[in-house]
Coordinates of C-alpha atoms in Angstrom, one line a residue:
M1 CA 0.0 0.0 0.0
S2 CA 2.9 2.4 -0.7
R3 CA 0.7 4.0 -3.5
F4 CA -0.5 6.6 -1.0
Y5 CA 2.8 8.4 -0.9
E6 CA 4.3 7.5 -4.3
I7 CA 1.6 9.0 -6.5
E8 CA 2.1 12.5 -5.1
P9 CA 5.6 12.4 -3.6
I10 CA 5.4 15.6 -1.6
A11 CA 6.6 16.2 2.0
E12 CA 3.2 16.2 3.7
N13 CA 2.2 12.9 2.1
Y14 CA 5.4 11.3 3.2
W15 CA 4.7 12.5 6.7
R16 CA 1.2 11.1 6.5
A17 CA 2.6 7.8 5.3
I18 CA 4.7 7.6 8.5
I19 CA 1.7 8.5 10.8
L20 CA -1.0 6.5 9.0
F21 CA 0.9 3.5 7.8
G22 CA 3.9 3.0 9.9
R23 CA 4.0 0.1 12.3
N24 CA 2.6 0.8 15.8
S25 CA 3.8 -1.4 18.6
A26 CA 4.0 1.5 21.0
S27 CA 3.2 5.2 20.8
Y28 CA 6.7 6.5 20.7
K29 CA 6.5 7.5 17.1
F30 CA 3.5 9.8 17.8
A31 CA 5.3 11.4 20.7
L32 CA 8.4 12.0 18.6
A33 CA 6.3 13.5 15.8
K34 CA 4.6 15.9 18.2
T35 CA 8.0 16.8 19.7
L36 CA 9.4 17.6 16.2
F37 CA 6.4 20.0 15.7
D38 CA 7.4 21.7 19.0
F39 CA 10.9 22.4 17.8
H40 CA 9.8 23.6 14.4
S41 CA 7.9 26.4 16.2
L42 CA 11.2 27.4 17.9
G43 CA 13.1 27.5 14.6
K44 CA 15.8 25.2 16.0
T45 CA 17.2 22.5 13.7
L46 CA 20.1 20.9 15.7
I47 CA 18.6 19.2 18.8
T48 CA 20.4 17.3 21.4
L49 CA 18.7 14.2 22.9
E50 CA 18.8 16.0 26.2
E51 CA 16.7 18.8 24.7
L52 CA 14.5 16.3 22.8
A53 CA 13.8 14.2 25.9
V54 CA 11.8 16.8 27.9
P55 CA 8.9 17.5 25.5
Y56 CA 9.1 13.9 24.2
A57 CA 8.6 12.4 27.7
S58 CA 6.0 15.1 28.5
H59 CA 3.8 14.2 25.5
L60 CA 3.9 10.5 26.6
C61 CA 3.2 11.4 30.2
E62 CA 0.1 13.4 29.3
H63 CA -1.3 10.5 27.3
L64 CA -0.5 8.0 30.0
K65 CA -2.7 10.0 32.4
I66 CA -5.7 9.2 30.2
H67 CA -4.6 5.8 28.7
P68 CA -2.2 4.0 30.9
K69 CA -1.5 1.4 28.1
Q70 CA 0.7 2.9 25.4
G71 CA 1.8 -0.2 23.5
T72 CA 1.2 -3.8 22.7
S73 CA 3.8 -5.2 25.1
E74 CA 2.8 -6.1 28.6
Q75 CA 6.0 -4.7 30.0
S76 CA 8.1 -1.5 29.2
T77 CA 10.8 -0.2 31.5
F78 CA 10.6 3.2 29.9
L79 CA 6.8 3.5 30.2
D80 CA 7.0 2.2 33.8
K81 CA 9.3 5.1 34.7
L82 CA 7.0 7.6 33.1
R83 CA 4.1 6.1 35.1
A84 CA 6.2 6.4 38.2
F85 CA 6.8 10.1 37.4
N86 CA 3.1 10.7 36.9
S87 CA 2.3 9.1 40.3
G88 CA 5.0 11.2 42.0
E89 CA 7.3 8.3 42.8
I90 CA 10.3 9.8 41.0
E91 CA 11.5 13.3 40.3
K92 CA 11.7 15.0 36.9
N93 CA 15.4 14.7 36.6
E94 CA 15.2 10.9 37.1
M95 CA 12.4 10.7 34.6
I96 CA 14.5 12.5 32.0
S97 CA 17.5 10.3 32.8
H98 CA 15.5 7.2 32.1
T99 CA 14.1 8.8 28.9
L100 CA 17.6 9.3 27.6
R101 CA 18.5 5.7 28.5
Y102 CA 15.4 3.9 27.3
G103 CA 13.2 6.3 25.3
F104 CA 15.1 6.6 22.0
V105 CA 16.4 3.0 21.6
D106 CA 14.3 2.2 18.5
V107 CA 12.2 5.1 17.6
L108 CA 14.8 7.3 15.9
D109 CA 15.8 4.5 13.6
A110 CA 12.2 3.2 13.0
F111 CA 10.5 6.6 12.5
H112 CA 11.0 6.8 8.7
N113 CA 10.2 3.1 8.1
V114 CA 6.9 2.2 6.4
H115 CA 6.1 -1.3 5.2
G116 CA 9.6 -2.5 5.9
K117 CA 11.5 0.1 4.0
E118 CA 12.6 3.7 4.3
I119 CA 10.4 6.4 2.7
G120 CA 11.9 8.7 0.1
V121 CA 12.1 11.8 2.4
R122 CA 13.8 12.1 5.8
F123 CA 12.6 14.7 8.3
F124 CA 15.6 14.4 10.6
I125 CA 18.9 12.6 10.6
K126 CA 21.2 11.5 13.4
E127 CA 24.0 14.0 13.6
R128 CA 27.2 12.0 13.1
N129 CA 29.5 14.7 14.6
K130 CA 27.3 15.0 17.7
K131 CA 26.5 11.4 18.8
N132 CA 23.5 12.4 20.9
A133 CA 21.7 14.8 18.6
I134 CA 19.4 15.0 15.6
Q135 CA 19.4 17.5 12.7
L136 CA 16.0 18.5 11.4
T137 CA 16.2 18.5 7.6
D138 CA 15.2 21.2 5.1
D139 CA 12.2 19.0 4.1
F140 CA 10.9 19.2 7.6
M141 CA 11.4 22.9 7.9
L142 CA 9.7 23.5 4.6
L143 CA 6.8 21.3 5.7
G144 CA 6.1 24.0 8.3
E145 CA 5.6 26.5 5.5
R146 CA 2.9 24.5 3.8
Q147 CA -0.8 25.2 4.3
Q148 CA -1.3 21.6 5.6
F149 CA 1.1 21.9 8.5
A150 CA -1.5 22.6 11.1
N151 CA -3.6 19.8 9.8
L152 CA -0.7 17.4 10.2
A153 CA -0.4 18.1 13.9
E154 CA -4.1 17.5 14.4
E155 CA -3.9 14.2 12.4
T156 CA -1.0 13.0 14.4
E157 CA -2.9 13.5 17.7
S158 CA -6.0 11.9 16.3
R159 CA -4.2 8.8 15.1
W160 CA -2.5 8.4 18.5
R161 CA -5.9 8.6 20.2
L162 CA -7.4 5.9 17.9
V163 CA -4.5 3.5 18.5
E164 CA -4.3 4.0 22.3
S165 CA -8.0 3.5 22.6
A166 CA -7.7 0.1 21.0
W167 CA -4.8 -0.8 23.3
E168 CA -6.6 0.4 26.4
N169 CA -9.5 -1.9 25.7
S170 CA -7.3 -4.9 24.9
L171 CA -8.4 -4.7 21.2
S172 CA -6.4 -5.1 18.1
R173 CA -6.0 -1.7 16.5
N174 CA -8.0 -3.2 13.6
L175 CA -11.0 -4.0 15.9
M176 CA -12.1 -0.5 16.8
L177 CA -15.9 -0.1 16.5
V178 CA -17.0 3.6 16.6
E179 CA -20.1 5.7 15.9
Y180 CA -20.2 9.2 14.7
E181 CA -21.8 11.8 17.0
E182 CA -22.9 14.6 14.7
K183 CA -23.6 17.3 17.3
D184 CA -19.9 17.6 18.3
N185 CA -18.2 15.9 15.3
L186 CA -16.8 13.2 17.5
L187 CA -16.1 9.5 17.0
I188 CA -17.4 7.5 20.0
G189 CA -16.0 4.0 20.9
I190 CA -18.9 1.5 21.2
N191 CA -17.0 -1.7 21.9
T192 CA -14.8 -0.3 24.5
I193 CA -15.3 -0.9 28.2
Q194 CA -17.7 2.0 28.2
R195 CA -18.8 4.4 25.5
S196 CA -16.1 7.0 25.3
T197 CA -14.9 9.8 23.1
V198 CA -12.0 8.6 20.9
T199 CA -11.2 11.5 18.7
S200 CA -12.6 14.3 16.6
A201 CA -13.9 13.1 13.2
R202 CA -12.1 15.7 11.2
P203 CA -8.5 14.7 11.9
A204 CA -9.4 11.0 11.8
L205 CA -10.6 11.3 8.2
N206 CA -8.4 14.1 6.9
G207 CA -5.1 12.3 6.3
Y208 CA -6.7 9.9 3.8
Q209 CA -8.1 12.9 1.9
K210 CA -4.7 14.6 2.0
G211 CA -6.2 17.9 3.3
R212 CA -8.6 18.3 0.4
C213 CA -12.3 18.3 -0.1
F214 CA -13.6 14.9 -0.9
Y215 CA -15.8 16.3 -3.7
C216 CA -13.9 19.1 -5.5
F217 CA -10.3 18.7 -4.2
R218 CA -10.1 22.3 -2.8
E219 CA -7.7 22.5 0.1
I220 CA -9.4 22.3 3.5
S221 CA -8.4 22.8 7.1
I222 CA -9.2 20.8 10.3
V223 CA -8.1 23.6 12.6
L224 CA -10.9 25.2 14.6
G225 CA -11.4 28.8 13.7
S226 CA -9.9 28.5 10.2
E227 CA -11.8 30.0 7.3
E228 CA -11.3 26.8 5.3
I229 CA -12.5 24.6 8.2
A230 CA -13.8 21.2 6.8
E231 CA -17.3 20.1 7.3
V232 CA -18.2 16.5 8.0
D233 CA -20.7 15.5 5.3
H234 CA -22.9 12.4 4.8
F235 CA -22.3 11.2 1.3
F236 CA -25.7 9.6 1.3
P237 CA -28.4 12.0 2.5
H238 CA -30.2 11.3 5.7
I239 CA -33.0 9.8 3.7
L240 CA -30.9 6.6 3.5
K241 CA -32.4 5.7 6.9
Q242 CA -35.3 4.5 4.9
C243 CA -33.1 2.1 2.9
D244 CA -31.3 0.1 5.6
S245 CA -32.6 -1.2 9.0
R246 CA -29.0 -0.8 10.3
K247 CA -29.2 2.9 9.8
P248 CA -25.7 3.4 8.7
I249 CA -26.1 7.1 7.9
D250 CA -23.7 8.1 10.7
G251 CA -21.3 5.3 9.9
I252 CA -17.7 6.0 9.0
A253 CA -18.3 4.5 5.6
N254 CA -20.7 7.3 4.8
L255 CA -18.7 10.2 6.2
V256 CA -16.4 12.5 4.2
L257 CA -14.8 15.9 4.7
A258 CA -16.1 18.6 2.4
C259 CA -15.4 22.3 1.9
R260 CA -18.2 24.6 2.9
E261 CA -19.0 25.5 -0.8
C262 CA -19.6 21.8 -1.7
N263 CA -21.5 21.0 1.4
R264 CA -23.9 23.9 1.6
G265 CA -22.8 26.7 -0.8
V266 CA -24.8 28.2 -3.7
N267 CA -24.2 25.1 -5.8
G268 CA -23.7 22.8 -2.9
K269 CA -24.7 19.2 -2.4
F270 CA -27.3 19.6 0.5
D271 CA -29.6 16.5 0.2
R272 CA -28.8 15.7 -3.4
L273 CA -27.3 12.4 -4.4
P274 CA -23.7 12.5 -5.7
S275 CA -22.7 11.1 -9.1
I276 CA -21.8 7.5 -9.7
E277 CA -18.2 8.7 -10.2
L278 CA -18.2 10.1 -6.6
L279 CA -19.7 6.8 -5.4
E280 CA -16.7 5.0 -6.9
R281 CA -14.4 7.5 -5.1
L282 CA -16.2 6.7 -1.8
F283 CA -15.8 2.9 -2.4
N284 CA -12.1 3.4 -3.1
R285 CA -11.6 5.6 0.0
N286 CA -13.3 2.9 2.2
E287 CA -11.2 0.1 0.6
Y288 CA -8.1 2.1 1.2
L289 CA -8.9 2.6 4.9
I290 CA -9.6 -1.2 5.2
T291 CA -6.5 -2.4 3.4
S292 CA -4.2 0.0 5.1
H293 CA -5.2 -1.5 8.5
H294 CA -6.5 1.7 9.8
P295 CA -8.0 1.5 13.4
L296 CA -11.4 2.1 11.9
R297 CA -11.0 -1.0 9.6
E298 CA -13.4 -3.2 11.7
T299 CA -16.0 -0.5 11.8
L300 CA -16.0 -0.2 8.1
I301 CA -16.2 -3.9 7.6
S302 CA -19.0 -4.3 10.1
Q303 CA -21.0 -1.6 8.3
T304 CA -20.4 -2.5 4.7
G305 CA -19.4 -6.2 4.5
S306 CA -16.6 -8.7 5.0
T307 CA -15.5 -8.9 1.4
I308 CA -14.9 -6.5 -1.5
E309 CA -17.8 -7.9 -3.4
K310 CA -20.2 -7.5 -0.4
R311 CA -19.0 -4.0 0.2
Q312 CA -19.5 -3.0 -3.4
T313 CA -23.0 -4.6 -3.4
Y314 CA -23.8 -2.8 -0.1
L315 CA -23.0 0.6 -1.6
Q316 CA -24.7 -0.2 -4.9
K317 CA -27.9 -1.1 -3.0
A318 CA -27.7 2.1 -0.9
Y319 CA -27.2 4.1 -4.1
N320 CA -30.1 2.5 -5.9
C321 CA -32.4 3.1 -2.9
S322 CA -31.2 6.7 -2.5
T323 CA -31.9 7.2 -6.2
L324 CA -35.5 6.2 -5.8
H325 CA -36.0 8.5 -2.8
V326 CA -33.9 11.6 -3.6
G327 CA -32.4 11.2 -7.1
A328 CA -35.2 9.9 -9.3
G329 CA -35.9 12.1 -12.3
G330 CA -33.1 14.4 -11.6
R331 CA -29.4 14.8 -12.4
K332 CA -26.9 13.5 -9.8
W333 CA -24.8 16.2 -8.1
Q334 CA -21.1 16.7 -8.9
P335 CA -19.1 19.9 -8.4
K336 CA -16.6 21.5 -10.6
Q337 CA -13.1 20.3 -9.7
Q338 CA -11.2 23.0 -7.8
G339 CA -7.8 21.4 -7.2
V340 CA -5.6 18.5 -8.3
A341 CA -7.2 15.1 -8.0
T342 CA -4.9 13.7 -5.3
F343 CA -6.9 10.6 -4.2

């Protein structure tokens, strides 16, 4: 599944490949990613491990307070020390010392590895002349100048929350079942120990749309307050509730991110049925989430079917039903393309 970052080999999509498709046996990669964002805002490129350790450990400690399990392994000397710090058993200096000793053993070497090989762009390198330091690359610094930079930080946090929620409930990261809560744009875990907020819907979906509107490919934002803030749209209108007793209208398989113009602008979609071309795009999006072993994989399978054929049939039936209710006798909706088709 390396197609995601090979079709459009730009820095933000290499970054998304790391966050979305890299192997996750512990949450160190997410903590390191967030730490790199911290240093980008400072404009500092040469970072000693002593400097790196403080925010790196802090990010992990904050997540441990909410989700004590931050990996698949039953035991971790490093995480045990962070838990001890959170409970007041050790002081900050001792916690940082243990971070330097145990926290960077694998993550620096594994960060750029996706599907068993190095991606084509590096965002930092180990500084050979300074054994205990890393050098942020020009690619990473340029990443911060892109419109998508703020989105990437949100997506990293969202992915972390999805994965740790699965670990916390002793689930495979591929067995997360969630529902969408439209009022607050949240994904709610339903097969967890108790129903609980997992993450916001926008960052959970945005990485696979590469920061663009599902319909017209205009650039969107997932940062609250932004003028280009994405809206969570139901591909099939709410009338679909008449077509399926399972009422999948709020299911992940039916949710996409759209720009405001496409969702409810002058020529927006509203309750119109999208074109068959857009249905195929939805199918491909869902298949991509499933085959990339996204934490929402099981949710999509449970909603749409256990095989490709069943999932295709499910969408076709939903489309036919929706056509009878909202699309009969009229043209299907499709907006004018506003950007490069990137997915």
